[in-house]
Amino acid sequence: MPLPTMTHSSSFLLPSPSHPPADPADAVSYAVVVLNQRLPRFAPLLWTRAQLRVCADGGANRVFDGMPELLPGEDPEEVRHRYKPDAIKGDMDSIRPEVKEYYSNLGAQIVDESHDQDTTDLHKCISFIIRNPPGPDNSDLCILVLGALGGRFDHEMGNINVLYRFSSIRIILLSDDSSIFLLPRTHSHEIRVDPSIEGPHCGLIPMGAPSSSSTTTGLRWNLDNTSMSYGGLVSTSNIVDGEKVTVTSDTDLIWTISLRNHA
C-alpha cells in the first residue's frame, strides 16, 4: 500500500497574499517560537503571520532588543508594544527582569517551569502550543522556531531532538541561512521549492537511525533505494534541480535547505 503524501512549503517566507491561499499546503495555522539567539531578518514577517507567539525564556530579550533593530525606521517603543509575545515560557533563568516586567504589564502570559529540568525550553514551548493551538485543532498547525540554530552545539542537537519528540507536529527550525524539518517515515514527502527564497543547496540527514532505503526525485544527485548512515553516506551539499523534490525513506530523515539572503 502506498504511503500517504505529506506536502511541505516555505511559502510562509513570502509576503502575505491578498487573497486566501489556493494551495492546501498554505492553509495552515502558524505559531512562532523565539529562542535565545539573534533574530533572523524575516522575524517581523513571521511574527505577523503567526496566530500565536511564544518566547522561550531569554527569547523575550531577543524580541525586546532585536525587533527595533530589524525595524530601524520606526519608534522602538511602538515596535516593542506591537511585537508583544502571547506567552513567555521556560525556567526563567535568562530573561532580564525588566523585560519580564515589561511584557507582563502588556498582558503576556508568564509561565515559570523552573521545576522541570528534564526538558528544554523549546520542548516546553511546543507542549504549550499543542495544548493551546491557534487553530481549531492541531491538524493544520505549523510551528516556526526562530533562533534554533547557531550558538552552542548541544542546544542545536536538543532542538533537533524536539523534531523527533513531536514527530506528528510540523515544526520548522529557522535561521538566516537555512531551514530544517523532519520527514517522518510514515509518509512520502513532496517538498515544494520556491527558488526566489530558498535553495539551491540542501541535505537529507539520517540523524535518528540509519536508513537502508531512501529514494528521491528533483535533486542533482538523487538517492535510489540508497543506504545512508553516520560513518557511511550522508546526503549533504546536494542541489535542488527544480521546484519539487520527493522523498521516501524507511526511517525518519532531517531535510535542510539553504535560504536566500533576501528572503
Tab-separated table of C-alpha atoms in Angstrom:
chain	number	residue	atom	x	y	z
A	1	MET	CA	0.000	0.000	0.000
A	2	PRO	CA	1.476	3.402	-0.960
A	3	LEU	CA	2.254	5.796	1.853
A	4	PRO	CA	0.131	8.923	2.272
A	5	THR	CA	1.806	12.045	0.926
A	6	MET	CA	2.796	14.978	3.131
A	7	THR	CA	3.346	18.294	1.334
A	8	HIS	CA	5.828	20.913	2.517
A	9	SER	CA	6.232	24.546	1.508
A	10	SER	CA	8.214	27.594	2.640
A	11	SER	CA	5.517	29.975	1.424
A	12	PHE	CA	5.382	31.489	4.926
A	13	LEU	CA	8.562	33.366	3.931
A	14	LEU	CA	6.780	35.120	1.068
A	15	PRO	CA	4.922	38.422	1.529
A	16	SER	CA	1.375	37.868	2.743
A	17	PRO	CA	-1.040	37.171	-0.130
A	18	SER	CA	-4.004	39.466	-0.600
A	19	HIS	CA	-6.355	36.511	-1.015
A	20	PRO	CA	-6.767	33.134	0.733
A	21	PRO	CA	-4.270	30.511	-0.465
A	22	ALA	CA	-5.467	28.090	-3.115
A	23	ASP	CA	-2.670	25.704	-2.185
A	24	PRO	CA	-3.766	23.365	0.633
A	25	ALA	CA	-0.180	23.293	1.907
A	26	ASP	CA	-0.510	27.018	2.619
A	27	ALA	CA	-3.827	26.780	4.515
A	28	VAL	CA	-2.210	26.315	7.912
A	29	SER	CA	-2.279	27.898	11.358
A	30	TYR	CA	1.122	29.253	12.320
A	31	ALA	CA	2.696	29.602	15.735
A	32	VAL	CA	6.105	31.197	16.298
A	33	VAL	CA	8.608	30.269	18.991
A	34	VAL	CA	11.573	32.586	19.641
A	35	LEU	CA	14.658	31.082	21.281
A	36	ASN	CA	17.624	32.879	22.815
A	37	GLN	CA	19.602	33.548	19.636
A	38	ARG	CA	19.802	36.534	17.289
A	39	LEU	CA	16.553	37.107	15.410
A	40	PRO	CA	16.657	36.258	11.694
A	41	ARG	CA	15.938	39.105	9.302
A	42	PHE	CA	12.451	37.742	8.497
A	43	ALA	CA	11.304	37.638	12.153
A	44	PRO	CA	8.808	40.543	11.779
A	45	LEU	CA	7.163	38.849	8.778
A	46	LEU	CA	6.729	35.514	10.550
A	47	TRP	CA	5.570	37.202	13.762
A	48	THR	CA	2.835	38.980	11.817
A	49	ARG	CA	1.886	35.761	10.003
A	50	ALA	CA	1.523	33.752	13.228
A	51	GLN	CA	-1.636	33.485	15.294
A	52	LEU	CA	0.294	32.530	18.453
A	53	ARG	CA	3.711	33.866	19.525
A	54	VAL	CA	5.695	32.281	22.337
A	55	CYS	CA	9.120	33.259	23.659
A	56	ALA	CA	11.311	30.669	25.324
A	57	ASP	CA	12.791	32.403	28.362
A	58	GLY	CA	15.681	34.544	27.027
A	59	GLY	CA	13.985	34.672	23.631
A	60	ALA	CA	11.945	37.510	25.129
A	61	ASN	CA	15.168	39.541	25.448
A	62	ARG	CA	15.828	38.923	21.747
A	63	VAL	CA	12.382	40.212	20.769
A	64	PHE	CA	12.675	43.228	23.085
A	65	ASP	CA	16.127	44.181	21.739
A	66	GLY	CA	16.026	42.765	18.231
A	67	MET	CA	12.692	43.811	16.761
A	68	PRO	CA	13.524	47.552	16.963
A	69	GLU	CA	16.909	46.779	15.325
A	70	LEU	CA	15.163	44.996	12.441
A	71	LEU	CA	12.771	47.947	12.008
A	72	PRO	CA	15.138	50.928	12.402
A	73	GLY	CA	12.814	53.422	10.769
A	74	GLU	CA	10.144	53.009	13.445
A	75	ASP	CA	9.824	54.170	17.033
A	76	PRO	CA	11.408	51.454	19.248
A	77	GLU	CA	8.741	51.695	21.929
A	78	GLU	CA	5.940	51.354	19.376
A	79	VAL	CA	7.702	48.345	17.857
A	80	ARG	CA	8.067	46.657	21.271
A	81	HIS	CA	4.421	47.275	22.009
A	82	ARG	CA	3.344	45.839	18.654
A	83	TYR	CA	5.565	42.764	18.804
A	84	LYS	CA	4.413	41.537	22.203
A	85	PRO	CA	4.572	37.778	22.871
A	86	ASP	CA	1.399	35.999	23.896
A	87	ALA	CA	3.361	33.871	26.351
A	88	ILE	CA	6.861	33.541	27.797
A	89	LYS	CA	7.687	30.040	28.921
A	90	GLY	CA	10.735	28.304	30.382
A	91	ASP	CA	12.831	28.125	33.509
A	92	MET	CA	13.215	31.930	33.635
A	93	ASP	CA	16.961	31.908	34.189
A	94	SER	CA	17.788	34.031	31.126
A	95	ILE	CA	15.053	36.656	30.753
A	96	ARG	CA	16.055	40.053	32.114
A	97	PRO	CA	13.815	41.238	34.989
A	98	GLU	CA	12.881	44.474	33.221
A	99	VAL	CA	11.888	42.583	30.060
A	100	LYS	CA	9.770	40.159	32.067
A	101	GLU	CA	8.039	43.060	33.825
A	102	TYR	CA	7.536	44.968	30.558
A	103	TYR	CA	5.763	42.128	28.780
A	104	SER	CA	3.851	41.071	31.876
A	105	ASN	CA	2.448	44.603	32.113
A	106	LEU	CA	1.351	44.303	28.461
A	107	GLY	CA	-0.592	41.131	29.268
A	108	ALA	CA	1.828	38.408	28.191
A	109	GLN	CA	1.316	35.119	30.000
A	110	ILE	CA	4.403	34.246	32.065
A	111	VAL	CA	4.778	30.505	32.660
A	112	ASP	CA	7.632	29.614	35.043
A	113	GLU	CA	8.616	25.967	34.668
A	114	SER	CA	11.901	26.072	36.576
A	115	HIS	CA	10.750	22.940	38.420
A	116	ASP	CA	11.136	20.954	35.181
A	117	GLN	CA	14.813	20.431	34.382
A	118	ASP	CA	14.265	17.326	32.221
A	119	THR	CA	13.016	19.117	29.086
A	120	THR	CA	14.415	22.026	27.070
A	121	ASP	CA	12.762	25.422	26.808
A	122	LEU	CA	11.787	24.606	23.210
A	123	HIS	CA	10.162	21.355	24.352
A	124	LYS	CA	8.183	23.329	26.957
A	125	CYS	CA	7.042	25.846	24.320
A	126	ILE	CA	5.939	23.152	21.853
A	127	SER	CA	3.930	21.428	24.600
A	128	PHE	CA	2.292	24.756	25.465
A	129	ILE	CA	1.325	25.413	21.827
A	130	ILE	CA	-0.114	21.902	21.384
A	131	ARG	CA	-2.304	22.456	24.453
A	132	ASN	CA	-3.293	25.943	23.213
A	133	PRO	CA	-3.405	25.633	19.407
A	134	PRO	CA	-4.021	28.793	17.371
A	135	GLY	CA	-6.464	26.912	15.113
A	136	PRO	CA	-9.431	24.667	15.921
A	137	ASP	CA	-7.062	21.731	16.490
A	138	ASN	CA	-3.502	20.616	15.724
A	139	SER	CA	-4.243	19.111	12.307
A	140	ASP	CA	-3.198	22.237	10.370
A	141	LEU	CA	-0.640	23.506	12.892
A	142	CYS	CA	2.844	24.569	11.797
A	143	ILE	CA	5.327	25.823	14.400
A	144	LEU	CA	8.116	28.122	13.166
A	145	VAL	CA	11.117	28.213	15.521
A	146	LEU	CA	13.415	31.244	15.346
A	147	GLY	CA	16.894	31.082	16.848
A	148	ALA	CA	17.064	27.279	16.870
A	149	LEU	CA	20.391	27.196	15.007
A	150	GLY	CA	23.702	28.812	15.873
A	151	GLY	CA	25.165	29.154	19.320
A	152	ARG	CA	26.020	26.082	21.371
A	153	PHE	CA	26.087	22.764	19.526
A	154	ASP	CA	24.348	20.879	22.355
A	155	HIS	CA	21.480	23.378	22.163
A	156	GLU	CA	21.200	22.745	18.421
A	157	MET	CA	21.101	18.990	18.990
A	158	GLY	CA	18.460	19.443	21.687
A	159	ASN	CA	16.352	21.478	19.273
A	160	ILE	CA	16.663	18.834	16.550
A	161	ASN	CA	15.715	16.185	19.112
A	162	VAL	CA	12.450	18.083	19.657
A	163	LEU	CA	11.584	17.404	15.994
A	164	TYR	CA	11.732	13.683	16.803
A	165	ARG	CA	9.928	14.023	20.136
A	166	PHE	CA	6.990	15.728	18.371
A	167	SER	CA	7.202	13.949	15.017
A	168	SER	CA	3.443	14.225	14.383
A	169	ILE	CA	3.591	18.057	14.516
A	170	ARG	CA	5.017	20.214	11.731
A	171	ILE	CA	7.944	22.068	13.294
A	172	ILE	CA	10.431	24.080	11.222
A	173	LEU	CA	13.737	25.285	12.682
A	174	LEU	CA	14.903	28.515	11.062
A	175	SER	CA	17.984	30.708	10.903
A	176	ASP	CA	19.050	33.408	8.465
A	177	ASP	CA	20.827	30.729	6.444
A	178	SER	CA	18.683	27.591	6.472
A	179	SER	CA	15.520	25.783	7.441
A	180	ILE	CA	15.321	22.291	8.927
A	181	PHE	CA	12.389	19.946	9.429
A	182	LEU	CA	11.650	16.267	9.914
A	183	LEU	CA	10.410	13.937	7.186
A	184	PRO	CA	8.597	11.154	9.089
A	185	ARG	CA	8.942	7.687	7.579
A	186	THR	CA	5.153	7.249	7.911
A	187	HIS	CA	4.669	9.399	4.775
A	188	SER	CA	6.124	10.054	1.383
A	189	HIS	CA	7.064	13.693	1.031
A	190	GLU	CA	6.603	16.350	-1.622
A	191	ILE	CA	8.703	19.432	-0.937
A	192	ARG	CA	7.734	22.473	-2.988
A	193	VAL	CA	10.781	24.644	-3.535
A	194	ASP	CA	10.479	28.355	-4.294
A	195	PRO	CA	13.829	29.383	-5.824
A	196	SER	CA	13.147	33.035	-5.026
A	197	ILE	CA	13.550	32.364	-1.300
A	198	GLU	CA	15.398	29.043	-0.879
A	199	GLY	CA	17.976	26.713	-2.335
A	200	PRO	CA	19.790	25.521	-4.206
A	201	HIS	CA	21.818	23.743	-1.515
A	202	CYS	CA	20.076	21.069	0.517
A	203	GLY	CA	20.671	17.923	2.524
A	204	LEU	CA	18.996	14.763	3.812
A	205	ILE	CA	20.371	13.557	7.132
A	206	PRO	CA	19.612	10.203	8.819
A	207	MET	CA	20.025	11.587	12.334
A	208	GLY	CA	17.746	9.313	14.333
A	209	ALA	CA	18.748	5.978	12.799
A	210	PRO	CA	20.449	4.627	9.688
A	211	SER	CA	18.361	4.356	6.533
A	212	SER	CA	18.644	1.203	4.472
A	213	SER	CA	16.482	2.606	1.657
A	214	SER	CA	15.892	6.253	0.726
A	215	THR	CA	14.676	7.436	-2.689
A	216	THR	CA	14.391	10.983	-4.053
A	217	THR	CA	13.483	12.892	-7.179
A	218	GLY	CA	14.240	16.520	-8.032
A	219	LEU	CA	17.830	16.595	-6.746
A	220	ARG	CA	21.092	16.952	-8.646
A	221	TRP	CA	22.280	13.719	-7.008
A	222	ASN	CA	19.186	11.627	-6.347
A	223	LEU	CA	19.009	8.675	-3.998
A	224	ASP	CA	17.710	5.390	-5.430
A	225	ASN	CA	16.955	2.918	-2.653
A	226	THR	CA	20.182	4.233	-1.159
A	227	SER	CA	21.533	3.391	2.291
A	228	MET	CA	22.559	6.326	4.493
A	229	SER	CA	24.175	6.400	7.916
A	230	TYR	CA	26.724	8.241	10.006
A	231	GLY	CA	30.034	6.602	9.189
A	232	GLY	CA	28.691	5.994	5.672
A	233	LEU	CA	26.888	8.109	3.104
A	234	VAL	CA	25.072	11.272	4.220
A	235	SER	CA	23.463	13.462	1.535
A	236	THR	CA	24.977	16.885	2.242
A	237	SER	CA	25.707	19.722	-0.209
A	238	ASN	CA	23.119	18.370	-2.624
A	239	ILE	CA	21.359	20.696	-5.081
A	240	VAL	CA	17.650	21.082	-5.834
A	241	ASP	CA	17.174	20.904	-9.598
A	242	GLY	CA	13.576	22.072	-9.882
A	243	GLU	CA	10.619	23.301	-7.873
A	244	LYS	CA	9.562	19.923	-6.485
A	245	VAL	CA	11.515	17.340	-4.511
A	246	THR	CA	10.067	13.984	-3.456
A	247	VAL	CA	11.453	11.806	-0.665
A	248	THR	CA	10.548	8.375	0.661
A	249	SER	CA	12.557	6.504	3.252
A	250	ASP	CA	12.360	3.616	5.696
A	251	THR	CA	13.465	5.918	8.514
A	252	ASP	CA	12.837	9.475	9.642
A	253	LEU	CA	15.121	11.939	7.851
A	254	ILE	CA	16.088	15.546	8.503
A	255	TRP	CA	15.612	17.825	5.474
A	256	THR	CA	17.549	21.062	5.311
A	257	ILE	CA	17.685	23.710	2.596
A	258	SER	CA	19.565	26.989	2.329
A	259	LEU	CA	17.655	30.265	2.481
A	260	ARG	CA	18.476	33.124	0.145
A	261	ASN	CA	19.735	36.318	1.754
A	262	HIS	CA	16.860	38.451	0.508
A	263	ALA	CA	14.177	36.107	1.931
